[in-house]
CSV table of C-alpha atoms and ligand atoms in Angstrom, one decimal:
chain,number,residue,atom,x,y,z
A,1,UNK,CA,-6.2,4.3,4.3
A,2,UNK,CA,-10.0,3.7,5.3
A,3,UNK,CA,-9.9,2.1,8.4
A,4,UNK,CA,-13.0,-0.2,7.7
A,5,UNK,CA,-11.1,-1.7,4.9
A,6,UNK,CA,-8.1,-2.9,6.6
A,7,UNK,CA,-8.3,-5.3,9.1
A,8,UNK,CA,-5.5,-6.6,11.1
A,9,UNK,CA,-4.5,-9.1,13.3
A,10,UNK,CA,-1.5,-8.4,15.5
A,11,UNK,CA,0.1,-10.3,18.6
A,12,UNK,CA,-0.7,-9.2,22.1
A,13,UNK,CA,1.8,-6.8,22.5
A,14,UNK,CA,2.8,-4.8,25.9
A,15,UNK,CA,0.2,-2.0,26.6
A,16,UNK,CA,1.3,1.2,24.3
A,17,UNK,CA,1.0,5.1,25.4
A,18,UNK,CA,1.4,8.1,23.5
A,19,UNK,CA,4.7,8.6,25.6
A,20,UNK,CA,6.0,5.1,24.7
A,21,UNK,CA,5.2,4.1,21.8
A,22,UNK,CA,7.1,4.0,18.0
A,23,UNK,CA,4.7,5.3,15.3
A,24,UNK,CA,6.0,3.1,12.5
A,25,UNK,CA,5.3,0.3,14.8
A,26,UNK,CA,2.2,0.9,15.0
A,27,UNK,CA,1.7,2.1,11.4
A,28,UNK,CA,3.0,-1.5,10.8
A,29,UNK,CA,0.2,-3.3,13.1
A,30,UNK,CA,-2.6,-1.2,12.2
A,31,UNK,CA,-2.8,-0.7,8.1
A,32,UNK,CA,-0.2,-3.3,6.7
A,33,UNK,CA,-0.6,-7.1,6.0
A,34,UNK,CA,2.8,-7.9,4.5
A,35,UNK,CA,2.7,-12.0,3.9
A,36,UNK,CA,-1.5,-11.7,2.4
A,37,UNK,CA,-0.2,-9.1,0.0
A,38,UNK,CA,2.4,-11.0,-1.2
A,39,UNK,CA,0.8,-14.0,-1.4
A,40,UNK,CA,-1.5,-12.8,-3.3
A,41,UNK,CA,0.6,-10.8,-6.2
A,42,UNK,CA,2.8,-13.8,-5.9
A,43,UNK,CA,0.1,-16.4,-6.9
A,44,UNK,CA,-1.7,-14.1,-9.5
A,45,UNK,CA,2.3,-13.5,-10.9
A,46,UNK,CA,2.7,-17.9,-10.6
A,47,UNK,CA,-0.8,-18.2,-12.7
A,48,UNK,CA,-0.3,-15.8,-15.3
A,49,UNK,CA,3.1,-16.8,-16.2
A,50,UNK,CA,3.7,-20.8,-14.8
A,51,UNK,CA,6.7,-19.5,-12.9
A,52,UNK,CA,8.4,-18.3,-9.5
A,53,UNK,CA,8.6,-14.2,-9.1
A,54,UNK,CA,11.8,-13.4,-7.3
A,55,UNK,CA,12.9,-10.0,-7.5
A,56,UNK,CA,10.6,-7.8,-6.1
A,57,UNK,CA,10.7,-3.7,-6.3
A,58,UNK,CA,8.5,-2.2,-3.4
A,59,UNK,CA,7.9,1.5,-4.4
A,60,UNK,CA,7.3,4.1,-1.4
A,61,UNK,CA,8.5,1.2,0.5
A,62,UNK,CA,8.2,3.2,4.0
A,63,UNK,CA,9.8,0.6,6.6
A,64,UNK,CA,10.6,-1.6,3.9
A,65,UNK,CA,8.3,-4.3,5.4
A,66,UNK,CA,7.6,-6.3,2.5
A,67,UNK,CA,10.6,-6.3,1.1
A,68,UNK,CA,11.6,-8.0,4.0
A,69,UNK,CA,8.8,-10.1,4.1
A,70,UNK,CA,9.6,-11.3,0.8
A,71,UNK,CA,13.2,-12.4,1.0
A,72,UNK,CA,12.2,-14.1,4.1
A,73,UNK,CA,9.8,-16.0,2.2
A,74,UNK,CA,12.7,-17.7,-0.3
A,75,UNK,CA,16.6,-17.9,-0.4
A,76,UNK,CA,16.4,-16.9,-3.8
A,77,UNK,CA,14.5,-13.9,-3.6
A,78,UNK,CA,15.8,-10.5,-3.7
A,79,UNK,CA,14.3,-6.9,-3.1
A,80,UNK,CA,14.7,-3.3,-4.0
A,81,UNK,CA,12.8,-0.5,-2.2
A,82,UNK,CA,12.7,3.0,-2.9
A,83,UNK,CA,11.2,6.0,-0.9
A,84,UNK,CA,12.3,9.9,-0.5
A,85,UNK,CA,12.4,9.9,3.3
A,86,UNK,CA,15.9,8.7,4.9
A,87,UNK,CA,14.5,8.7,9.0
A,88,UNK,CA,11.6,6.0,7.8
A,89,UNK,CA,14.3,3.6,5.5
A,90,UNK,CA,16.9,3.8,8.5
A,91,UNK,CA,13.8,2.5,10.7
A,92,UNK,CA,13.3,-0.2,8.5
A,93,UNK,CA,16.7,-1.1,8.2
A,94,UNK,CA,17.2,-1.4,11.8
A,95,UNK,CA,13.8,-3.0,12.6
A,96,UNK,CA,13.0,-5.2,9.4
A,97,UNK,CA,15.8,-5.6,7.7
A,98,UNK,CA,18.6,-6.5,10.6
A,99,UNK,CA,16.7,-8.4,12.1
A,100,UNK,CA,16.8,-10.9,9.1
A,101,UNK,CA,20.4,-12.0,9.4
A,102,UNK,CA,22.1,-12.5,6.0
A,103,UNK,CA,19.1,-12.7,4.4
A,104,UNK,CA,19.3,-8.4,5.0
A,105,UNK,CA,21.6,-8.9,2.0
A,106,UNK,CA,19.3,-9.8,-0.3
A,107,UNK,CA,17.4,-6.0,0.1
A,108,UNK,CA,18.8,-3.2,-1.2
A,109,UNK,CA,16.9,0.3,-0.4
A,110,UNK,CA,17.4,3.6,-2.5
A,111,UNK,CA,16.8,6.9,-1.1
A,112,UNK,CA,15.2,7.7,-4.2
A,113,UNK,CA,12.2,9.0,-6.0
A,114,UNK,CA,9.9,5.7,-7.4
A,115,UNK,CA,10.5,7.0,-10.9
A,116,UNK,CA,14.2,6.6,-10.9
A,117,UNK,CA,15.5,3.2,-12.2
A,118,UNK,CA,16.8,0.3,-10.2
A,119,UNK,CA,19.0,-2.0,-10.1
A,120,UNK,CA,17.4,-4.7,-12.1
A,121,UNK,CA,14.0,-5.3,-13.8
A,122,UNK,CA,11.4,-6.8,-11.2
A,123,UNK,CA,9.3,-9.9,-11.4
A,124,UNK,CA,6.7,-8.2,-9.4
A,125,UNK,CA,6.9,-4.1,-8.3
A,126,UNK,CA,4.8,-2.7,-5.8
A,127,UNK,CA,2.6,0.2,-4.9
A,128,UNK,CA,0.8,-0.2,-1.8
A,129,UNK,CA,-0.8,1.8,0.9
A,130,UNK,CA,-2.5,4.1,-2.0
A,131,UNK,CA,1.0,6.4,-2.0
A,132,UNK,CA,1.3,6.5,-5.7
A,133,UNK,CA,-2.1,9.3,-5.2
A,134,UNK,CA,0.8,11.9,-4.2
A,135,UNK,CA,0.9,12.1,-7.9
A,136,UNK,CA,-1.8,14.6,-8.6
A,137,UNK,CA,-2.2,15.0,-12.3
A,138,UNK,CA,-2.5,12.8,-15.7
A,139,UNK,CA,1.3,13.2,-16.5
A,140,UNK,CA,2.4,12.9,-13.4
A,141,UNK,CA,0.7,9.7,-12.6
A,142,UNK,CA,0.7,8.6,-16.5
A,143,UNK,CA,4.8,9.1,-16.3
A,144,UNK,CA,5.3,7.1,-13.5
A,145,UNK,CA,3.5,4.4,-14.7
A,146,UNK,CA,5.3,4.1,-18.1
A,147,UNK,CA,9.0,4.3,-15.7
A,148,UNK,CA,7.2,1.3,-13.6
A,149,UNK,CA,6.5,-0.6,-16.9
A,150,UNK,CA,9.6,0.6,-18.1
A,151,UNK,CA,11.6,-1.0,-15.1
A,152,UNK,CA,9.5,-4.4,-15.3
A,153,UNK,CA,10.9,-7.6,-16.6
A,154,UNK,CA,9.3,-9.1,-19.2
A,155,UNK,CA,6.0,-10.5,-18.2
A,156,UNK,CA,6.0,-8.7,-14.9
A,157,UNK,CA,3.4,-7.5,-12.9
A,158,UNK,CA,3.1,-3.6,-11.3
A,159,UNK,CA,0.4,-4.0,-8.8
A,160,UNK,CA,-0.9,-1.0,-6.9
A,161,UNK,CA,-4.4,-1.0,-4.4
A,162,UNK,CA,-6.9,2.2,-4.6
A,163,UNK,CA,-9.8,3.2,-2.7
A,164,UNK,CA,-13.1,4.3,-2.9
A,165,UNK,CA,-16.8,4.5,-2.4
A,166,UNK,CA,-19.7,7.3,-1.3
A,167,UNK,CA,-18.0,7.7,1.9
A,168,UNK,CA,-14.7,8.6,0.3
A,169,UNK,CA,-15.0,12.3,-0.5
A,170,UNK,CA,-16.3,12.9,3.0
A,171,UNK,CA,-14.5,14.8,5.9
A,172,UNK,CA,-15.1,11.9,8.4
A,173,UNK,CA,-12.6,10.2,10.6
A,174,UNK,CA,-12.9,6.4,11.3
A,175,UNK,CA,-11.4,4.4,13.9
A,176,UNK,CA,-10.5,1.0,14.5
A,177,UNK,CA,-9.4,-1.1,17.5
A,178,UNK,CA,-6.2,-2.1,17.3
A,179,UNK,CA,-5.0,-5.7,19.2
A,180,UNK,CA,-1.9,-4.9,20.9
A,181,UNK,CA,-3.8,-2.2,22.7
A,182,UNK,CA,-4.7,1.2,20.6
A,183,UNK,CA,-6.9,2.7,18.4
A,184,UNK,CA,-6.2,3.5,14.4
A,185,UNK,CA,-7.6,6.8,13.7
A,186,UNK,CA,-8.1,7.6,9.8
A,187,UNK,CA,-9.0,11.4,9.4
A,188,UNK,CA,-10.2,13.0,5.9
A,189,UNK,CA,-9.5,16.3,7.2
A,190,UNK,CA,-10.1,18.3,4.2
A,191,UNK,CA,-11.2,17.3,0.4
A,192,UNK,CA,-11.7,19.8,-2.7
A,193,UNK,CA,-14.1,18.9,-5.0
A,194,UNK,CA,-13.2,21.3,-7.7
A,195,UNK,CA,-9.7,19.2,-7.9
A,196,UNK,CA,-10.1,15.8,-6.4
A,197,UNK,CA,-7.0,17.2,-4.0
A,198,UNK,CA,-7.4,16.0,-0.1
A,199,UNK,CA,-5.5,15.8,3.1
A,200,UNK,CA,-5.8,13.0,5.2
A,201,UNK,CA,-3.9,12.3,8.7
A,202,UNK,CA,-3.5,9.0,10.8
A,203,UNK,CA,-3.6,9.7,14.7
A,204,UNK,CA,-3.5,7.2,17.3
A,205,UNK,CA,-4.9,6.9,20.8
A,206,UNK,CA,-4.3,4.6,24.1
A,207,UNK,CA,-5.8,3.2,26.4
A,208,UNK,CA,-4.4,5.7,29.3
A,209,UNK,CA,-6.1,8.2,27.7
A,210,UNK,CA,-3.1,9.9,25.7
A,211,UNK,CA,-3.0,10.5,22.0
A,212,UNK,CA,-0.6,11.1,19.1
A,213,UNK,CA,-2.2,13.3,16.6
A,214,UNK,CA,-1.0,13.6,13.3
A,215,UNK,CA,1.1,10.9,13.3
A,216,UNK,CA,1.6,10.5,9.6
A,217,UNK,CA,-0.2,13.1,6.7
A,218,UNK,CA,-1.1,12.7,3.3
A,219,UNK,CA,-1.5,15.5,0.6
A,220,UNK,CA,-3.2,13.0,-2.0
A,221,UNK,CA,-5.7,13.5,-5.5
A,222,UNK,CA,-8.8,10.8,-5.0
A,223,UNK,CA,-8.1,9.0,-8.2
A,224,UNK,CA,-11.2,6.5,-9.6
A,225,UNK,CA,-10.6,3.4,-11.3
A,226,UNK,CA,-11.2,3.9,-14.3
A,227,UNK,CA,-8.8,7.1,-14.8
A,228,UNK,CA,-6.1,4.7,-13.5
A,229,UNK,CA,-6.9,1.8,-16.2
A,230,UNK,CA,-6.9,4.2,-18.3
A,231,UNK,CA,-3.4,5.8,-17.6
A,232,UNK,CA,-2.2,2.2,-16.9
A,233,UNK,CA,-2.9,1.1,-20.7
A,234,UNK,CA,-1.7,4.5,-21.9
A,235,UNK,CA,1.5,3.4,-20.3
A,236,UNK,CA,1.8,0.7,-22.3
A,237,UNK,CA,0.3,-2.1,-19.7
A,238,UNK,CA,-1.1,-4.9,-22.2
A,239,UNK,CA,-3.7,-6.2,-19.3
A,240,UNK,CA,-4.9,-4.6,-16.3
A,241,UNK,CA,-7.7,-6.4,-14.2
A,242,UNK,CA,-9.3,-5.2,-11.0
A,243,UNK,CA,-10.1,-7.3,-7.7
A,244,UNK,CA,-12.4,-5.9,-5.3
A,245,UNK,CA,-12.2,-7.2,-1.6
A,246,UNK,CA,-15.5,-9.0,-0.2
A,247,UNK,CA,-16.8,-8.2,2.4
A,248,UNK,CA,-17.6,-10.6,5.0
A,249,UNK,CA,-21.3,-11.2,7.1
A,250,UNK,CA,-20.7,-8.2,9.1
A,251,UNK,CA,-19.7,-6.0,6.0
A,252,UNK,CA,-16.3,-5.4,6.9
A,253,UNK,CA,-13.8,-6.5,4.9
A,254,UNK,CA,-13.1,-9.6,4.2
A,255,UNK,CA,-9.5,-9.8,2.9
A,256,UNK,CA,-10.5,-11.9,0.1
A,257,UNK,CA,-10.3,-10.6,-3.6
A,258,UNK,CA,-11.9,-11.2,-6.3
A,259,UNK,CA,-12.3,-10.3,-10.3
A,260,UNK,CA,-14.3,-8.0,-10.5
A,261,UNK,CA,-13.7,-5.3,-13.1
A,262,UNK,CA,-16.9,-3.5,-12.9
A,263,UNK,CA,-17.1,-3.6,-9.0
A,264,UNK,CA,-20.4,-4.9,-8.8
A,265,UNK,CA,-19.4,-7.0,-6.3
A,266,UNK,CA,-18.9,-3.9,-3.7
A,267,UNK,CA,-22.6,-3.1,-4.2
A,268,UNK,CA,-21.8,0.9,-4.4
A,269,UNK,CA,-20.7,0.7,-0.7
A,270,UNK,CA,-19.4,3.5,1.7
A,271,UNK,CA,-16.0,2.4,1.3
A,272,UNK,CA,-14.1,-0.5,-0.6
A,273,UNK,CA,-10.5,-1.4,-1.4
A,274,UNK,CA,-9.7,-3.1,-4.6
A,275,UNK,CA,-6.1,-4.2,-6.3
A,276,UNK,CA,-5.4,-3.4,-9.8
A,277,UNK,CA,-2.9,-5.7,-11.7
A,278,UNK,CA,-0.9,-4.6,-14.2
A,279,UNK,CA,1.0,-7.0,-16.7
A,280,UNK,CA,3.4,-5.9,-18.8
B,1,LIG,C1,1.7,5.8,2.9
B,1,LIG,S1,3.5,5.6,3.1
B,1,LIG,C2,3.6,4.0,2.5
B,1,LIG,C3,4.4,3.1,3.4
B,1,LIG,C4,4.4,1.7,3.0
B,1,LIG,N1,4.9,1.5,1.6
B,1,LIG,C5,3.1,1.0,3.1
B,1,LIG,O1,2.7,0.2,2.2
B,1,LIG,O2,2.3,1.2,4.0
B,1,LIG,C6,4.1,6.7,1.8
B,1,LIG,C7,5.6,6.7,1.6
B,1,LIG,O3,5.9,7.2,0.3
B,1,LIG,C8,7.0,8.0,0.3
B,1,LIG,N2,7.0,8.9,-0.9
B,1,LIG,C9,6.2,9.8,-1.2
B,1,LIG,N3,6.5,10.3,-2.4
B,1,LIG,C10,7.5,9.6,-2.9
B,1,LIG,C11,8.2,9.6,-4.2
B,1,LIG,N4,7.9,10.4,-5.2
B,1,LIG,N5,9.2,8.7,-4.3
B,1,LIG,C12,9.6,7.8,-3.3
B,1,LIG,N6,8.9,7.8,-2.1
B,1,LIG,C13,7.9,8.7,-1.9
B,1,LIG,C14,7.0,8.7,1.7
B,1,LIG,O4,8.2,9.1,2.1
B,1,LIG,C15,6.3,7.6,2.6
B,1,LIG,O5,7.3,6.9,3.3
């Protein structure tokens, strides 16, 4: 994800080195924002339909942090999360999930593909971080959209971010100073015009001068808004609105969405993030 567009805040944590250091916690610091995220789907679920979201299904759920973000949040909520690779779940399990106590049993993660079924509909189901872009064509993306409608309850909500602007089809990498002590290093390494295909990496570097390249990759397609709306109603979504985040004085990102369908709010700018919501 663009660094620009994510800004974190993180406790001051013990100084990290390439040597020492966990990747997924600091994949966790750097890009993810677990309690704004949920807030916001949460509220925009409480408006739309006058009542309290509780099960939540987190799709390429990774470490499974917001999942168990979300049980922690309420003793009635549950969570499902789903993701292909088994060494990233069994970190989350040990490092998000145990550490919640018996409220651990209120999450259940599948080592599954996202367009398999769960165990129940969801209130609210997830796609964050941009992941769903592994899927690189029209049915691909269009049929896992109908399987996320498909496994919604009635009224839910499927809420996925994307990201875009004149800086997006550039080989560039961008970094970001992390607190806790390192540096976030998005790199576009390589994008294809003719196909929208692109390969993207996330390195990290320290303070004592050591580095982790290639941390994590991406082989994504740059998708644009409105092919996703599109595919979204085509899978049978009755409403789907788009937020753009705002940037703040210094135009970074402010965290703060707003409705914005057209994006005329993000001025054409070198890079923005925006949430679509989609309600069944
Ligand atoms: C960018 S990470 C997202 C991690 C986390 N959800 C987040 O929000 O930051 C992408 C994850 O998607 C998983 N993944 C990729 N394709 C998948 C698929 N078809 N089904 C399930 N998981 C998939 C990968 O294993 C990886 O953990």
């Amino acid at each position: 994800m663009p660094a620009s567009e994510r800004r974190r805040t993180a406790p001051r944590r013990p100084r990290y080195t390439a040597r020492t250091a966990d990747k997924f916690e600091l994949y966790q610091l750097a890009v993810q924002s677990p309690e704004a995220d949920l807030a916001f789907v949460a509220r925009h679920y409480r408006r739309e339909r006058g009542r309290e979201p509780l099960h939540l299904r987190e799709d390429f759920c990774g470490t499974a942090l917001l999942s168990a973000t979300w049980v922690k949040g309420r003793k009635d909520r549950t969570a499902e999360g789903f993701d292909l690779d088994g060494k990233t779940l069994a970190w989350g399990r040990a490092h998000n999930l145990a550490p919640l106590g018996a409220a651990a049993q209120r999450v259940t993660l599948h080592r599954r593909d996202v367009r398999e079924r769960g165990d129940r509909p969801a209130d609210i189901r997830l796609a964050q971080n941009f992941s769903w872009s592994v899927f690189k064509t029209r049915a691909e993306l269009g049929g896992y959209f109908r399987r996320a409608r498909q496994g919604l309850a009635a009224g839910g909500l499927f809420a996925l971010d994307i990201y875009g602007g004149t800086e997006a089809t550039e080989e560039l990498e961008e970094q970001r100073r992390i607190e806790g002590g390192f540096t976030y290093v998005w790199e576009q390494a390589r994008f294809l015009p003719g196909t929208n295909d692109y390969t993207c990496h996330i390195h990290f570097r320290f303070r004592d001068g050591s580095r982790m390249r290639h941390a994590f990759t991406y082989e994504w397609r740059l998708w644009s808004v409105p092919e996703v709306r599109e595919l979204l109603h085509e899978a049978g979504f009755r409403d789907v609105r788009a937020y753009f985040e705002q940037s703040n004085q210094d135009d970074e990102g402010s965290g703060v969405y707003r409705r914005d369908d057209s994006g005329v709010t993000c001025r054409n700018c070198a890079g923005w993030v925006a949430y679509l919501l989609a309600f069944r």
